[in-house]
Coordinates of C-alpha atoms in Angstrom, one line a residue:
M259 CA 75.1 141.2 122.8
S260 CA 75.0 144.6 124.6
E261 CA 74.5 145.0 128.3
S262 CA 71.3 147.0 127.6
S263 CA 69.8 144.1 125.5
I264 CA 70.6 141.6 128.2
T265 CA 68.9 143.7 130.8
E266 CA 65.8 144.1 128.6
R267 CA 65.6 140.4 128.1
L268 CA 65.8 139.8 131.8
V269 CA 63.1 142.4 132.4
V270 CA 60.8 140.7 129.9
S271 CA 61.4 137.3 131.6
L272 CA 60.7 138.8 135.1
R273 CA 57.5 140.4 133.9
A274 CA 56.2 137.1 132.7
E275 CA 57.1 135.5 136.0
I276 CA 55.4 138.3 137.9
D277 CA 52.2 137.8 136.0
G278 CA 51.8 134.5 137.7
L279 CA 52.4 135.9 141.2
A280 CA 50.2 137.8 143.6
P281 CA 50.9 141.2 145.0
G282 CA 53.3 140.9 148.0
D283 CA 54.9 137.7 146.7
R284 CA 58.6 137.6 146.9
L285 CA 60.8 137.4 143.8
P286 CA 63.8 135.1 143.6
S287 CA 67.0 136.6 145.1
A288 CA 69.6 138.3 142.9
R289 CA 71.9 135.4 143.5
E290 CA 69.3 133.0 142.2
L291 CA 68.6 135.1 139.1
V292 CA 72.3 135.3 138.3
R293 CA 72.5 131.5 138.4
R294 CA 69.2 130.9 136.5
H295 CA 69.7 133.4 133.7
G296 CA 73.5 133.4 133.5
V297 CA 73.8 137.2 133.9
S298 CA 75.9 139.5 136.0
P299 CA 74.7 140.9 139.4
V300 CA 74.8 144.4 137.8
T301 CA 72.3 143.3 135.2
V302 CA 69.9 142.0 137.9
T303 CA 70.2 145.2 139.8
R304 CA 69.4 147.2 136.7
A305 CA 66.4 145.0 135.8
F306 CA 65.0 145.4 139.3
A307 CA 65.5 149.2 139.1
L308 CA 63.6 149.4 135.9
L309 CA 60.7 147.3 137.3
A310 CA 60.6 149.4 140.4
A311 CA 60.5 152.6 138.4
E312 CA 57.4 151.4 136.5
G313 CA 55.8 150.3 139.8
T314 CA 55.9 146.6 139.1
V315 CA 58.0 145.6 142.1
V316 CA 59.0 147.0 145.5
T317 CA 62.5 146.5 146.8
R318 CA 62.9 146.4 150.6
P319 CA 66.5 146.6 151.7
G320 CA 67.4 143.6 153.8
S321 CA 64.2 141.7 152.9
G322 CA 64.2 141.3 149.1
T323 CA 62.1 142.3 146.1
F324 CA 58.3 141.9 146.1
V325 CA 55.5 142.1 143.6
A326 CA 53.8 145.5 144.0
Q327 CA 50.1 146.2 144.2
R328 CA 48.7 146.2 140.7
R329 CA 47.3 149.5 139.4
A330 CA 44.2 149.5 137.3
P331 CA 44.9 150.0 133.6
S332 CA 44.1 153.5 132.3
G333 CA 40.6 153.7 130.9
T334 CA 39.1 151.1 133.2
A335 CA 36.2 151.8 135.5
P336 CA 37.1 153.4 138.9
A337 CA 36.9 151.3 142.1
D338 CA 33.3 151.0 143.4
T339 CA 33.2 152.2 147.0
S340 CA 29.4 152.8 147.0
W341 CA 29.0 149.9 149.4
Q342 CA 30.6 152.0 152.2
A343 CA 27.5 154.3 152.3
V344 CA 25.5 151.4 153.7
A345 CA 28.2 150.3 156.0
L346 CA 28.8 153.7 157.5
G347 CA 25.1 154.4 158.1
D348 CA 23.5 157.8 158.5
R349 CA 26.1 159.4 160.8
S350 CA 28.2 162.2 159.3
V351 CA 30.8 164.7 160.3
D352 CA 29.9 168.3 159.6
T353 CA 33.0 170.3 158.4
A354 CA 31.1 173.0 156.5
R355 CA 31.3 175.4 159.5
V356 CA 35.0 174.9 160.1
S357 CA 36.7 174.2 156.8
H358 CA 36.8 177.9 155.8
L359 CA 38.5 178.7 159.1
L360 CA 41.6 176.8 157.9
G361 CA 41.5 177.2 154.2
P362 CA 43.7 179.9 152.5
P363 CA 41.9 183.0 151.3
P364 CA 41.9 183.7 147.5
P365 CA 45.1 185.1 146.1
G366 CA 45.4 188.8 146.9
A367 CA 42.5 188.8 149.3
I368 CA 42.7 190.6 152.6
T369 CA 42.1 188.2 155.4
M370 CA 39.3 189.1 157.9
S371 CA 38.4 185.4 158.5
G372 CA 39.9 182.7 160.7
G373 CA 41.0 182.8 164.3
Y374 CA 44.8 182.9 164.3
L375 CA 47.4 185.6 164.5
H376 CA 49.2 187.0 161.5
R377 CA 52.8 185.9 161.5
S378 CA 53.9 189.4 162.4
L379 CA 52.1 189.1 165.7
Q380 CA 53.4 185.6 166.6
P381 CA 56.5 185.2 168.9
T382 CA 58.4 183.4 166.2
R383 CA 61.9 184.0 167.6
P384 CA 61.0 183.0 171.2
L385 CA 59.2 179.9 169.7
A386 CA 62.3 178.9 167.7
A387 CA 64.6 179.4 170.7
A388 CA 62.3 177.4 173.0
L389 CA 62.1 174.5 170.5
A390 CA 65.9 174.5 170.2
R391 CA 66.4 174.5 174.0
A392 CA 63.8 171.7 174.4
S393 CA 65.4 169.5 171.8
R394 CA 68.7 169.6 173.7
R395 CA 67.1 168.1 176.8
P396 CA 68.4 164.5 177.4
D397 CA 64.8 163.3 178.0
A398 CA 63.1 165.3 175.2
W399 CA 62.1 162.3 173.3
D400 CA 61.0 160.1 176.3
R401 CA 57.4 159.2 176.7
A402 CA 55.3 161.8 178.4
P403 CA 52.8 161.2 181.2
A404 CA 49.3 160.7 179.9
E405 CA 48.1 163.8 181.9
G406 CA 51.0 166.0 180.7
L407 CA 54.3 167.2 182.1
A408 CA 54.0 168.6 185.6
P409 CA 55.5 172.0 184.9
L410 CA 53.0 172.5 182.0
R411 CA 50.1 171.4 184.2
A412 CA 51.2 174.0 186.7
V413 CA 51.1 176.7 184.0
F414 CA 47.5 175.9 183.1
A415 CA 46.6 175.6 186.8
R416 CA 47.6 179.2 187.4
L417 CA 45.5 180.4 184.5
A418 CA 42.4 178.6 185.9
A419 CA 43.2 179.2 189.6
A420 CA 43.0 175.4 190.0
D421 CA 45.1 172.6 191.4
P422 CA 47.7 171.1 189.0
E423 CA 46.4 167.6 189.8
D424 CA 43.1 168.7 188.1
V425 CA 44.8 169.5 184.8
L426 CA 45.0 167.3 181.7
V427 CA 47.2 168.6 178.9
T428 CA 45.5 168.4 175.4
G429 CA 46.4 168.8 171.8
G430 CA 45.0 172.4 171.5
G431 CA 41.6 173.8 172.3
Q432 CA 39.7 172.1 169.5
G433 CA 41.0 168.7 170.6
A434 CA 39.9 169.4 174.2
L435 CA 36.4 170.4 173.1
S436 CA 36.0 167.2 171.0
M437 CA 37.2 165.1 174.0
A438 CA 35.0 166.8 176.5
F439 CA 31.8 166.5 174.3
R440 CA 32.4 162.8 173.8
A441 CA 33.3 162.2 177.5
I442 CA 30.4 164.1 179.2
A443 CA 27.3 163.6 177.1
P444 CA 26.1 160.4 175.5
P445 CA 25.4 160.3 171.7
G446 CA 21.9 161.5 170.8
S447 CA 21.6 163.8 173.8
P448 CA 21.1 167.6 173.7
V449 CA 23.9 170.1 174.5
L450 CA 23.0 173.7 175.3
V451 CA 25.0 176.4 173.6
E452 CA 25.0 180.2 173.5
S453 CA 23.4 181.8 170.5
P454 CA 25.5 182.7 168.6
T455 CA 28.5 180.5 169.4
Y456 CA 31.8 179.2 168.0
P457 CA 31.2 177.1 164.9
G458 CA 34.0 174.7 165.7
A459 CA 32.1 173.7 168.9
L460 CA 29.0 173.1 167.0
S461 CA 30.8 170.8 164.6
A462 CA 32.6 169.0 167.4
A463 CA 29.3 168.5 169.3
R464 CA 27.6 167.1 166.2
A465 CA 30.5 164.8 165.4
A466 CA 30.1 163.4 168.9
G467 CA 26.4 162.7 168.1
L468 CA 25.0 165.5 170.2
R469 CA 22.2 167.9 169.3
P470 CA 23.1 171.6 169.9
V471 CA 20.2 173.6 171.4
P472 CA 20.6 177.4 171.3
V473 CA 20.1 179.7 174.4
P474 CA 19.9 183.4 173.6
M475 CA 22.3 186.0 174.7
D476 CA 22.1 189.8 175.3
A477 CA 24.8 192.4 176.0
D478 CA 25.7 190.8 179.3
G479 CA 26.1 187.2 177.9
I480 CA 23.9 184.2 178.1
R481 CA 20.5 184.7 179.8
P482 CA 20.2 182.6 183.0
D483 CA 16.4 182.7 183.0
L484 CA 16.3 181.2 179.5
L485 CA 19.1 178.8 180.4
A486 CA 17.0 177.4 183.3
E487 CA 14.1 176.9 180.9
A488 CA 16.3 175.2 178.4
F489 CA 17.6 172.7 180.9
A490 CA 14.1 172.0 182.1
M491 CA 12.6 171.6 178.6
T492 CA 15.4 169.5 177.1
G493 CA 16.8 167.5 180.0
A494 CA 20.3 168.5 178.8
R495 CA 23.2 167.6 181.1
L496 CA 25.8 169.9 179.5
L497 CA 26.1 173.6 178.7
Y498 CA 28.9 174.8 176.4
C499 CA 29.8 178.5 176.9
Q500 CA 32.5 181.2 176.5
P501 CA 32.0 183.6 179.5
T502 CA 35.1 185.7 178.7
F503 CA 35.6 187.6 175.4
H504 CA 32.9 185.4 173.7
N505 CA 33.4 184.3 170.2
P506 CA 32.0 185.8 168.1
T507 CA 30.3 188.7 170.0
G508 CA 33.2 189.6 172.4
A509 CA 30.7 189.7 175.3
V510 CA 31.9 189.2 178.9
L511 CA 29.4 187.4 181.2
S512 CA 28.5 189.8 184.0
P513 CA 29.7 188.9 187.5
E514 CA 26.1 188.2 188.8
R515 CA 25.4 186.0 185.8
R516 CA 28.6 184.0 186.2
R517 CA 27.3 182.9 189.6
Q518 CA 23.8 182.3 188.3
V519 CA 25.0 180.1 185.3
V520 CA 26.9 177.7 187.6
E521 CA 24.0 177.6 190.1
V522 CA 21.4 176.9 187.3
A523 CA 23.6 174.1 185.9
R524 CA 24.2 172.6 189.4
A525 CA 20.5 172.6 190.2
S526 CA 19.9 170.8 186.9
G527 CA 22.5 168.2 187.6
A528 CA 24.4 169.3 184.6
F529 CA 28.0 170.3 183.6
V530 CA 29.3 173.6 182.3
L531 CA 32.0 173.3 179.7
E532 CA 33.8 176.6 180.0
D533 CA 35.8 177.6 176.9
D534 CA 38.3 180.2 178.0
F535 CA 40.2 180.4 174.7
A536 CA 40.7 184.2 174.9
R537 CA 42.1 184.6 178.4
L538 CA 45.5 185.7 177.1
L539 CA 43.9 187.8 174.3
G540 CA 42.8 190.8 176.4
H541 CA 43.2 194.3 175.0
G542 CA 44.4 195.7 178.4
G543 CA 43.1 195.4 181.9
P544 CA 42.5 192.2 183.9
A545 CA 40.2 189.5 182.7
P546 CA 37.5 188.2 185.1
R547 CA 38.1 185.0 187.0
P548 CA 37.1 181.9 185.2
L549 CA 34.0 180.1 186.3
V550 CA 36.0 177.1 187.4
A551 CA 38.0 179.1 189.9
D552 CA 34.9 179.5 192.1
D553 CA 33.5 176.1 191.5
R554 CA 34.3 173.5 194.2
D555 CA 31.6 170.9 193.3
G556 CA 33.0 169.8 189.9
T557 CA 30.2 171.5 187.9
V558 CA 32.6 173.3 185.6
V559 CA 34.9 171.6 183.1
Y560 CA 37.3 174.2 181.9
T561 CA 39.3 174.3 178.7
T562 CA 41.9 176.8 177.5
S563 CA 44.8 176.9 175.0
L564 CA 48.1 178.5 174.2
T565 CA 47.5 178.2 170.5
K566 CA 45.7 181.5 169.9
P567 CA 48.2 183.8 171.6
A568 CA 51.2 182.0 170.2
S569 CA 51.0 180.1 166.9
P570 CA 48.5 177.9 165.0
S571 CA 51.0 175.0 165.2
L572 CA 51.6 175.3 169.0
R573 CA 48.8 172.7 169.5
I574 CA 48.8 172.8 173.3
G575 CA 45.8 173.2 175.5
A576 CA 44.3 171.9 178.7
L577 CA 41.2 170.6 180.4
V578 CA 40.5 171.2 184.1
A579 CA 38.0 169.0 185.9
R580 CA 37.3 167.4 189.2
G581 CA 35.9 164.1 190.2
P582 CA 34.7 161.2 188.0
V583 CA 34.6 163.4 184.9
M584 CA 38.3 163.9 185.1
A585 CA 38.8 160.1 185.5
R586 CA 36.8 159.6 182.3
L587 CA 38.8 162.3 180.4
R588 CA 42.0 160.7 181.4
A589 CA 40.7 157.4 180.3
M590 CA 39.8 158.9 176.9
R591 CA 43.3 160.4 176.6
L592 CA 44.8 156.9 177.0
V593 CA 42.4 155.3 174.5
D594 CA 42.7 158.2 171.9
D595 CA 46.4 158.9 171.7
F596 CA 48.2 157.9 174.9
F597 CA 49.8 161.3 175.5
I598 CA 50.7 164.6 173.9
A599 CA 54.2 164.6 172.1
R600 CA 56.8 165.5 174.7
P601 CA 59.0 167.7 172.6
L602 CA 56.0 170.0 172.0
Q603 CA 55.2 170.1 175.7
E604 CA 58.9 170.8 176.6
A605 CA 59.1 173.6 174.0
T606 CA 55.9 175.1 175.5
I607 CA 57.4 175.0 179.0
E608 CA 60.5 176.7 177.7
L609 CA 58.5 179.4 175.9
V610 CA 56.2 180.4 178.8
S611 CA 59.0 180.3 181.4
T612 CA 61.0 183.2 179.8
P613 CA 60.6 186.9 180.1
A614 CA 60.1 187.0 176.3
W615 CA 56.7 185.4 176.8
D616 CA 55.5 188.2 179.1
R617 CA 56.9 190.8 176.7
H618 CA 55.0 189.1 173.8
L619 CA 51.7 189.1 175.7
R620 CA 52.1 192.8 176.5
A621 CA 52.9 193.7 172.9
L622 CA 50.1 191.5 171.6
S623 CA 47.6 193.1 173.9
A624 CA 48.5 196.6 172.6
A625 CA 48.5 195.5 169.0
L626 CA 45.1 193.8 169.3
R627 CA 43.7 196.9 171.0
E628 CA 45.0 199.1 168.2
R629 CA 43.8 196.8 165.4
C630 CA 40.3 196.5 167.0
A631 CA 39.8 200.2 167.2
A632 CA 41.2 200.8 163.7
L633 CA 38.8 198.3 162.1
A634 CA 35.8 199.6 164.0
A635 CA 36.6 203.1 162.9
A636 CA 37.2 202.1 159.3
L637 CA 33.9 200.2 159.2
A638 CA 32.1 203.3 160.6
E639 CA 33.6 205.4 157.8
H640 CA 33.3 203.0 154.8
V641 CA 30.3 200.8 155.7
P642 CA 27.9 203.0 157.7
G643 CA 25.0 200.6 157.1
W644 CA 26.7 198.0 159.3
R645 CA 26.5 198.1 163.1
V646 CA 29.4 196.9 165.3
T647 CA 27.5 195.3 168.2
R648 CA 30.3 196.2 170.6
V649 CA 34.0 197.1 170.6
P650 CA 35.3 194.1 172.7
A651 CA 37.9 194.3 175.4
G652 CA 39.5 191.1 174.2
G653 CA 39.6 188.5 171.5
L654 CA 40.3 188.7 167.8
H655 CA 37.0 189.7 166.1
L656 CA 34.2 192.2 165.6
W657 CA 30.6 191.0 165.5
V658 CA 28.7 193.1 163.0
E659 CA 25.0 193.4 162.2
T660 CA 25.0 193.8 158.5
G661 CA 21.3 194.4 157.7
R662 CA 21.8 192.1 154.8
S663 CA 24.3 189.3 154.9
P664 CA 26.9 189.4 152.1
D665 CA 27.7 186.1 150.4
A666 CA 31.2 185.4 151.7
A667 CA 32.3 183.5 148.7
E668 CA 31.1 186.3 146.4
V669 CA 32.7 189.0 148.4
S670 CA 36.0 187.2 148.5
R671 CA 35.9 186.5 144.7
R672 CA 34.8 189.9 143.5
Y673 CA 36.2 192.3 146.1
G674 CA 39.2 190.4 147.6
V675 CA 38.4 190.4 151.3
A676 CA 37.6 187.2 153.2
V677 CA 34.9 187.5 155.8
E678 CA 32.7 185.0 157.7
P679 CA 29.0 184.9 157.3
G680 CA 27.0 185.1 160.5
Q681 CA 24.7 182.2 159.9
D682 CA 27.6 179.7 160.6
F683 CA 27.6 180.8 164.2
F684 CA 24.0 179.8 165.0
A685 CA 22.8 176.3 166.0
A686 CA 19.4 177.1 164.5
E687 CA 17.9 180.0 162.6
A688 CA 19.7 183.3 163.0
P689 CA 17.7 186.2 164.5
G690 CA 19.2 188.6 161.9
Q691 CA 22.0 189.2 159.4
F692 CA 25.5 189.2 160.8
A693 CA 29.1 188.8 159.9
R694 CA 32.3 188.1 161.9
L695 CA 35.3 190.2 160.9
G696 CA 38.7 189.4 162.3
F697 CA 41.4 192.0 162.9
A698 CA 44.3 189.7 163.9
A699 CA 44.9 187.7 160.7
A700 CA 45.5 190.7 158.3
A701 CA 49.0 191.9 157.7
G702 CA 48.5 195.3 159.3
L703 CA 46.5 198.4 159.8
E704 CA 46.6 199.4 156.2
D705 CA 45.1 196.1 155.1
L706 CA 42.3 196.5 157.6
A707 CA 41.5 200.0 156.3
E708 CA 41.6 198.7 152.7
G709 CA 39.5 195.7 153.6
A710 CA 36.8 198.1 155.1
R711 CA 36.9 200.1 151.8
R712 CA 36.4 197.0 149.8
L713 CA 33.5 195.9 152.0
G714 CA 32.0 199.4 151.5
S715 CA 32.2 198.8 147.7
A716 CA 30.7 195.3 148.1
T717 CA 27.7 196.6 150.1
R718 CA 26.7 199.6 148.0
P719 CA 23.3 199.2 146.4
D720 CA 24.8 199.3 142.9
A721 CA 27.4 196.6 143.7

């Protein structure tokens, strides 16, 4: 009898034995099967390999061979998971506003959506060198402190004009927002937000069980008079705002209003969650001091990130807070994920400690300024019916009043340019028709000009 026939006979015998076992049960050892069936060890090895290939068994080196989980036969009804709808209740996580920020544009489309730099604007070589240097440190894979490595906390403390002891390193800006919303406000409570505002903040607030309440803005940022009314009417204990290079409008809160916003919140017994995501995305000239820098009573909880000016995968940010709220944030860090991966923190320290980082920031500032002006000019030429609300002094976007809002999916499909519809940036009804157009994610100035031409085609009356 041939070796293949002997192997097939053993496989048939083992299948019959497996039918009487449960998933996870251990099969007899190879030595036992050799003795029982009078075959060679090679035959047993081949039989187990055939059964493993068809998914009948799982072999774990050093432990043995076990019955695998049984797959449903083809043609049978799918598993019924409908019971989970009752168990999970009526709480849901809204991803509609943020999923398009991460998804790839249609093939061939010009990208004017999203909030990250094009690869040509990222410091890829300094990042690679920093990661290589960090990996060679003898303690690179040791456990990191829950609050973050001291040199990295010092970096963020300088950005916020704060004490390093008040800094908690986080996994990027979005993670910081999610943590802060859950730490500061109880589920079911209102949270005041600028109108319009960052869609990721709206999603994070709702995922934390909060109810975003819009507070109108004008050219100088959020209106303190309406903010005071909103605190009084809602009883909110938290305001989320972006005082510097606001997303999406690019507005910078005026000096007088910066003081008023903190005073209104303090008088209401509320916190201000200051999102300073664009501090390192200025187009030239100094950025105003963050709110937290002049707050000594712990009213302001500050967050920023190095992700935007570096790379989408450099998920490193920070929260700055004082008093019991920082104790709660630290406790949530321990419960959530213990600490941020040390190699990533070490690589970030290496990156921002070199002259290459300063050179990158200067080059990025000039590139963003040039791209912003080029896109604004191209829109004025090709889409005269749209009004750029302001040419910002920082950030990655133009906020455009469109007169009629184009359907983003239709524009992307028919005209090959990815834009973001304005309604996603409002917590309630939008006061008009808007769109956010990014100038940092496209490949270059030619793409921005071509994108504007395509938008002009998309918005013509006969389109």
